[in-house]
Amino acid sequence: MKFLILVMLLCYSFAFSSGDTTIHTNNWAVLVCTSRFWFNYRHMANTLSLYRTVKRLGIPDERIILMLADDMACNARNEYPAQVFNNENHKLNLYGDNVEVDYRGYEVTVENFLRVLTGRHENAVPRSKRLLSDEGSHILLYMTGHGGDEFLKFQDAEELQSHDLADAVKQMKEKRRFKELMIMVDTCQAATLFNQLQSPGVLAIGSSLKGENSYSHHLDSDVGVSVVDRFTYYTLAFFERLNIYDNASLNSLFRSYDPKLLMSTAYYRTDLYQPHLAEVPVTNFFGSVMETIHTDSVYKAFSSKTSNNKINSEMPVNQLSEHDELQKANIPNDELKTEKQKCPYTQMRVDLHEKLEKFENVDTVVNLGIAVMVFVVMISSSLL
Amino acid sequence: MASLIRSWIPLLILQSFLVAIAFGSKEAEEFSEALLLKPLPDRKVLAHFHFENRAPPSNSHGRHHHLFPKAISQLVQKFRVKEMELSFTQGRWNHEHWGGFDPLSSMNAKPVGVELWAVFDVPQSQVDTSWKNLTHALSGLFCASINFLESSTSYAAPTWGFGTNSDKLRYGSLPREAVCTENLTPWLKLLPCRDKDGISALMNRPSVYRGFYHSQRLHLSTVESGQEGLGSGIVLEQTLTVVLQPETTSVETNMQPSWSLSSLFGRKVVGSCVLAKSSNVYLQLEGRLGHESKNVDTEIEAHKLWKNADFDLSLKPDRVLRESSSLLFIFDIDKSSDSEPFDLGLTWKLPSKWSCQQAPLQATRFLMGSGNERGAIAILLKATESQEKLPGRVVTDGRCTIKANIFQIFPWYVKVYYHTLQIFVDQQQKTDCEVLKKINVSPSTDKVSSGMLEMMLELPCEVKSAAISIEYDKGFLHIDEYPPDANQGFDIPSALISFPSHHASLDFQEELSKSPLLSSFKEKSLVRSYTEVLLVPLTTPDFSMPYNVITITCTIFALYFGSLLNVLRRRIGEEERFLKSQAGKKTFGLKQLLSRLTAKIRGRPIEPPSSDSPAAQSSFLSSKLIFKIILVAGAAAAWQYFSTDN
């Protein structure tokens, strides 16, 4: 009896995990700077630094949605037109020659942000402004700006609540818009923004805990404002050492944050993310490293690798419809045959039912069940 | 089977070649690049990049492009665009010093921000939908918020004031739009050589955006083939106009600064774009040497022209052309190479002065009035020095007149009263029928459509100044409609002043010239100038005010209802009984002592506490409470008053 229950549970867990068996096929990045005004220069520099990093590690421009709330590069106050720096040594122009900004200025609103995540756009919106991810996508979502307890301010005019973010992520999960999602937030009290998340496959990193501020790293006296935030600065310090072929794990990224240097405590929420962090390379999110399969024939290897899963997942549907047709035909002899073709869970349930029917003294079974339950309760209470 | 296929392959290749030749012989896609350099009288240098890409008419289905950007041809096919112009500009064109009556300024002096106009080849009912979709497509293509032009409050349909007469024309502009590298990147990606080779390799982003003025323009027009079964050809013209300040070491202020391409852009041209049919650099010197002899064909004369007492050119021009008032040196950059890059330089030896030809009237626009309620917009047209010399005067009924068209869009929150339109000519108010030839007004509707004003003025030739003023009320926006930086003010887009009877053209009298830049100069272009963008401060709410109001009201309500409930629920009799019982217990309590003391002082016998009438006590209590409430409310009001004052 117990064995049967165990098998049923296993069957359940198998049914749930079967959705996650799609392989990782592509990478996307959504990078958001939510702050307007010149004195928030550092937020744009943060976002552009990440943009440069993910581009360097292999995510192409058409798979990066870059949202910048203000124009800093050609701002009248910028001493260095068309250039943005994240360090006072001015060695690296983050704006470069090939930057492509998808949403800028007044377009960076909570509404547009949620539209990008959930993919609910007007028909006329061009492809370059859409997040066209699928169930095999790994998405990096980076946000920076001014935040507080469970909110992030957009342009000093509206707020993104942690509930909004959680709802959007949930909707994305239901629409199969990602396989794994990494949310990285550099704001004050960033950890609170993740409180409401509940979708599986989501990994979250915040720059500070509740009640903590995230500070800027240093001031550039030529530009006149602070140019980078501490959390992003040390994230970049970690990535600058890497190239596209390095196998550094997420764990090593997380360990590289030193609370003394950050002046805040970096927070990771990993309970929704199943894989072991030490085994996940950072390029799963911050780069686009694809496994290349060499084949002699054109389509063979591809079909053996990916479409097996598809066939498995499509099987029950076909079988069920077949089963329905057979039932309609009312052929009792074939019943056994069709039942054997059912999914293991259904099969098990039917078996259980049959065995229960066969029992002559049902009362003993019920009593036995109650006794087992009492036993389980006793064990659990003693453990607690 | 395999051998059969093998024998077919050369045949197929040959056939495809033949097809290519057949099409190529008729007309092939052509790309040409050019750079025009021009020293300006106010010690600056103008650099005008010009790229033209022509796609010949071909079968509309299965169109294949060699040089022409596919994104643009898809745009034209999908939205059936007949003609379109998109410009990104920062800085304001200085009509006085940089010229106002030449093809360069009339085509490339653009209003600040983004300007887009398009003529569609669709039925009238679908024009607005096409426009909306086009703005979205362009916003994706050029990384700009052009999609804000989709709402009917931001664009207009000019009838005749814009210069192009078509009922399928839509016009819109976004004065606040930032222009930066991200707009130039996709624009350069439309060129066959991008910015890797040829003249476009000069475009160093920091030097371009450090300039006083930069305008990046994309103009496309379709050319009907006239043949059955063939689609239309497309001519794509991309220009970038930059006004730069050369760095100068000379202390003499009247001396023109010397410059070279590498000092202006920090780069040199290394070879031309191999896909370009022609790649030339032109140097235009204006207002000089006009009085000298006309024959410049001989070698000695040409040599005199490029190395003379006034200035030196670092390279020998291939040809020299002459117009009535300017000289044009032509350089072919095909000869340059890695070892010998093309780096044209101009060194002035003597101070020199010249002036640019200006439009007949110079337009400025400003705001009048004060306060947050109402105001007036005024456009002032001032006669320039060159007015008398210009052609294009129209003599009607024995009177010499100058025609001027004014086209202006008003956002709906600037509620213009069209009956207040006043026209002054030389400080004298004129009635409408005297100078106003034609007027077309489409009033704005709140939150639905913007207002538009088109006027045709006919001013006497000897006019010194003309002023037009119109009054408006400032509207209120809903709290959600304010942008995040509402306190900065709201922009009224530039007005367009055009002179329909004046056309600018530069004819360098070269019949054999196939250069698209020179032929575009040769075409007569309408003289037009844009006015300044106006910044209107609107009443903006204190966005934290609702929060303040809510908190203070809640406090007052809580205090009021709390104390009211307290008063209503209080049972005085019970309290007294309780007090009495307390008093009975504590015979030597502090109260007893106090009451005895007061009795002693008053000289009366001790009164038991029960003698107080309950009514009196309750009234006393309530008055005390009311006093408290008033005190708190007063304090709150005072706090609110002082905090808002700060």
mmCIF file of C-alpha atoms in Angstrom, chain B residues 148-298:
data_model
loop_
_atom_site.group_PDB
_atom_site.id
_atom_site.type_symbol
_atom_site.label_atom_id
_atom_site.label_comp_id
_atom_site.label_asym_id
_atom_site.label_seq_id
_atom_site.Cartn_x
_atom_site.Cartn_y
_atom_site.Cartn_z
ATOM 1 C CA PHE B 148 5.122 59.457 -29.560
ATOM 2 C CA LEU B 149 4.093 61.007 -32.878
ATOM 3 C CA GLU B 150 1.418 58.352 -33.337
ATOM 4 C CA SER B 151 -1.102 60.076 -31.081
ATOM 5 C CA SER B 152 -3.349 62.505 -32.887
ATOM 6 C CA THR B 153 -2.383 65.257 -30.422
ATOM 7 C CA SER B 154 1.138 65.413 -31.804
ATOM 8 C CA TYR B 155 0.837 65.505 -35.567
ATOM 9 C CA ALA B 156 -1.055 67.530 -38.142
ATOM 10 C CA ALA B 157 -2.033 67.379 -41.776
ATOM 11 C CA PRO B 158 -0.873 70.593 -43.436
ATOM 12 C CA THR B 159 -2.673 71.508 -46.622
ATOM 13 C CA TRP B 160 -0.497 74.127 -48.324
ATOM 14 C CA GLY B 161 1.577 75.838 -45.632
ATOM 15 C CA PHE B 162 4.283 73.188 -45.582
ATOM 16 C CA GLY B 163 5.263 73.573 -49.196
ATOM 17 C CA THR B 164 4.195 70.145 -50.366
ATOM 18 C CA ASN B 165 0.629 70.144 -51.490
ATOM 19 C CA SER B 166 -0.913 66.832 -50.716
ATOM 20 C CA ASP B 167 -3.860 65.731 -48.628
ATOM 21 C CA LYS B 168 -1.973 62.567 -47.728
ATOM 22 C CA LEU B 169 0.803 64.435 -45.961
ATOM 23 C CA ARG B 170 1.329 64.102 -42.239
ATOM 24 C CA TYR B 171 3.765 66.220 -40.259
ATOM 25 C CA GLY B 172 4.946 65.928 -36.679
ATOM 26 C CA SER B 173 7.879 66.989 -34.563
ATOM 27 C CA LEU B 174 9.248 66.162 -31.126
ATOM 28 C CA PRO B 175 11.295 69.125 -29.887
ATOM 29 C CA ARG B 176 12.419 67.448 -26.642
ATOM 30 C CA GLU B 177 13.892 64.348 -28.274
ATOM 31 C CA ALA B 178 17.554 63.722 -27.485
ATOM 32 C CA VAL B 179 19.890 62.989 -30.372
ATOM 33 C CA CYS B 180 22.969 60.913 -29.759
ATOM 34 C CA THR B 181 25.126 57.997 -30.889
ATOM 35 C CA GLU B 182 22.274 55.503 -30.749
ATOM 36 C CA ASN B 183 20.496 57.440 -33.529
ATOM 37 C CA LEU B 184 23.586 57.694 -35.695
ATOM 38 C CA THR B 185 24.459 53.989 -35.390
ATOM 39 C CA PRO B 186 21.382 52.631 -37.225
ATOM 40 C CA TRP B 187 21.595 55.495 -39.728
ATOM 41 C CA LEU B 188 25.159 54.487 -40.592
ATOM 42 C CA LYS B 189 24.113 50.854 -40.853
ATOM 43 C CA LEU B 190 22.014 51.806 -43.858
ATOM 44 C CA LEU B 191 25.178 52.708 -45.784
ATOM 45 C CA PRO B 192 26.825 49.915 -47.753
ATOM 46 C CA CYS B 193 30.237 50.590 -46.176
ATOM 47 C CA ARG B 194 28.803 51.629 -42.812
ATOM 48 C CA ASP B 195 31.404 53.730 -41.039
ATOM 49 C CA LYS B 196 34.232 51.358 -41.823
ATOM 50 C CA ASP B 197 35.408 52.816 -45.076
ATOM 51 C CA GLY B 198 35.093 55.897 -47.214
ATOM 52 C CA ILE B 199 33.954 59.325 -46.131
ATOM 53 C CA SER B 200 31.713 58.042 -43.341
ATOM 54 C CA ALA B 201 34.811 56.749 -41.537
ATOM 55 C CA LEU B 202 35.396 60.373 -40.535
ATOM 56 C CA MET B 203 32.400 60.402 -38.240
ATOM 57 C CA ASN B 204 34.061 60.232 -34.890
ATOM 58 C CA ARG B 205 31.132 60.389 -32.456
ATOM 59 C CA PRO B 206 32.651 62.735 -29.858
ATOM 60 C CA SER B 207 33.723 65.258 -32.541
ATOM 61 C CA VAL B 208 30.335 65.150 -34.273
ATOM 62 C CA TYR B 209 28.396 65.683 -31.050
ATOM 63 C CA ARG B 210 30.765 68.339 -29.738
ATOM 64 C CA GLY B 211 29.725 70.598 -32.620
ATOM 65 C CA PHE B 212 27.523 73.658 -32.458
ATOM 66 C CA TYR B 213 24.935 72.143 -34.717
ATOM 67 C CA HIS B 214 24.371 68.671 -36.019
ATOM 68 C CA SER B 215 21.503 67.511 -38.123
ATOM 69 C CA GLN B 216 21.117 63.982 -39.341
ATOM 70 C CA ARG B 217 18.581 63.667 -42.122
ATOM 71 C CA LEU B 218 17.061 60.855 -44.091
ATOM 72 C CA HIS B 219 14.983 61.670 -47.116
ATOM 73 C CA LEU B 220 13.424 59.082 -49.341
ATOM 74 C CA SER B 221 11.235 59.426 -52.346
ATOM 75 C CA THR B 222 9.790 56.873 -54.706
ATOM 76 C CA VAL B 223 10.149 57.203 -58.434
ATOM 77 C CA GLU B 224 7.328 55.774 -60.462
ATOM 78 C CA SER B 225 8.593 53.590 -63.261
ATOM 79 C CA GLY B 226 5.562 54.105 -65.437
ATOM 80 C CA GLN B 227 5.875 50.562 -66.685
ATOM 81 C CA GLU B 228 3.323 47.862 -66.048
ATOM 82 C CA GLY B 229 4.427 45.120 -63.668
ATOM 83 C CA LEU B 230 7.306 47.090 -62.269
ATOM 84 C CA GLY B 231 7.307 48.561 -58.812
ATOM 85 C CA SER B 232 8.651 51.966 -58.041
ATOM 86 C CA GLY B 233 12.264 52.924 -57.598
ATOM 87 C CA ILE B 234 13.476 54.485 -54.383
ATOM 88 C CA VAL B 235 15.936 57.303 -53.911
ATOM 89 C CA LEU B 236 17.377 57.411 -50.426
ATOM 90 C CA GLU B 237 19.278 60.510 -49.483
ATOM 91 C CA GLN B 238 21.148 60.576 -46.172
ATOM 92 C CA THR B 239 22.864 63.727 -44.997
ATOM 93 C CA LEU B 240 24.688 64.739 -41.874
ATOM 94 C CA THR B 241 25.391 68.416 -41.395
ATOM 95 C CA VAL B 242 27.807 69.427 -38.664
ATOM 96 C CA VAL B 243 29.088 72.864 -37.689
ATOM 97 C CA LEU B 244 32.391 72.586 -35.883
ATOM 98 C CA GLN B 245 34.770 75.001 -34.238
ATOM 99 C CA PRO B 246 38.333 74.335 -35.346
ATOM 100 C CA GLU B 247 40.853 74.524 -32.556
ATOM 101 C CA THR B 248 43.041 77.510 -33.099
ATOM 102 C CA THR B 249 46.306 78.607 -31.624
ATOM 103 C CA SER B 250 46.538 82.044 -33.214
ATOM 104 C CA VAL B 251 45.794 84.960 -30.979
ATOM 105 C CA GLU B 252 44.614 87.230 -33.766
ATOM 106 C CA THR B 253 40.876 87.441 -33.483
ATOM 107 C CA ASN B 254 40.178 88.625 -37.012
ATOM 108 C CA MET B 255 42.193 85.791 -38.523
ATOM 109 C CA GLN B 256 40.211 82.821 -39.755
ATOM 110 C CA PRO B 257 41.328 79.603 -38.057
ATOM 111 C CA SER B 258 43.231 77.068 -40.145
ATOM 112 C CA TRP B 259 42.035 73.519 -40.076
ATOM 113 C CA SER B 260 42.421 70.093 -41.600
ATOM 114 C CA LEU B 261 40.190 67.032 -41.660
ATOM 115 C CA SER B 262 42.270 65.349 -39.001
ATOM 116 C CA SER B 263 42.091 68.376 -36.706
ATOM 117 C CA LEU B 264 38.324 68.615 -37.144
ATOM 118 C CA PHE B 265 37.441 64.939 -36.818
ATOM 119 C CA GLY B 266 40.567 63.343 -35.399
ATOM 120 C CA ARG B 267 40.557 60.946 -38.332
ATOM 121 C CA LYS B 268 41.629 60.850 -41.956
ATOM 122 C CA VAL B 269 40.001 59.367 -45.007
ATOM 123 C CA VAL B 270 41.731 56.177 -46.076
ATOM 124 C CA GLY B 271 40.392 55.330 -49.500
ATOM 125 C CA SER B 272 36.856 55.549 -50.746
ATOM 126 C CA CYS B 273 34.052 53.121 -50.160
ATOM 127 C CA VAL B 274 34.623 50.600 -52.957
ATOM 128 C CA LEU B 275 30.887 50.187 -53.492
ATOM 129 C CA ALA B 276 30.398 53.867 -54.187
ATOM 130 C CA LYS B 277 30.082 55.051 -57.748
ATOM 131 C CA SER B 278 31.629 58.364 -56.884
ATOM 132 C CA SER B 279 33.240 59.637 -53.736
ATOM 133 C CA ASN B 280 34.290 63.248 -53.736
ATOM 134 C CA VAL B 281 35.226 65.901 -51.268
ATOM 135 C CA TYR B 282 34.199 69.470 -52.070
ATOM 136 C CA LEU B 283 35.470 72.641 -50.549
ATOM 137 C CA GLN B 284 33.269 75.664 -51.028
ATOM 138 C CA LEU B 285 34.616 79.137 -50.469
ATOM 139 C CA GLU B 286 31.914 81.710 -50.503
ATOM 140 C CA GLY B 287 31.800 85.374 -51.286
ATOM 141 C CA ARG B 288 35.349 85.475 -52.587
ATOM 142 C CA LEU B 289 37.118 86.072 -55.870
ATOM 143 C CA GLY B 290 33.827 86.682 -57.550
ATOM 144 C CA HIS B 291 35.253 89.672 -59.333
ATOM 145 C CA GLU B 292 38.140 87.768 -60.895
ATOM 146 C CA SER B 293 38.290 86.502 -64.398
ATOM 147 C CA LYS B 294 35.938 83.750 -65.414
ATOM 148 C CA ASN B 295 38.260 81.401 -67.243
ATOM 149 C CA VAL B 296 39.775 79.056 -64.717
ATOM 150 C CA ASP B 297 40.515 76.195 -67.028
ATOM 151 C CA THR B 298 44.187 76.816 -67.507
#
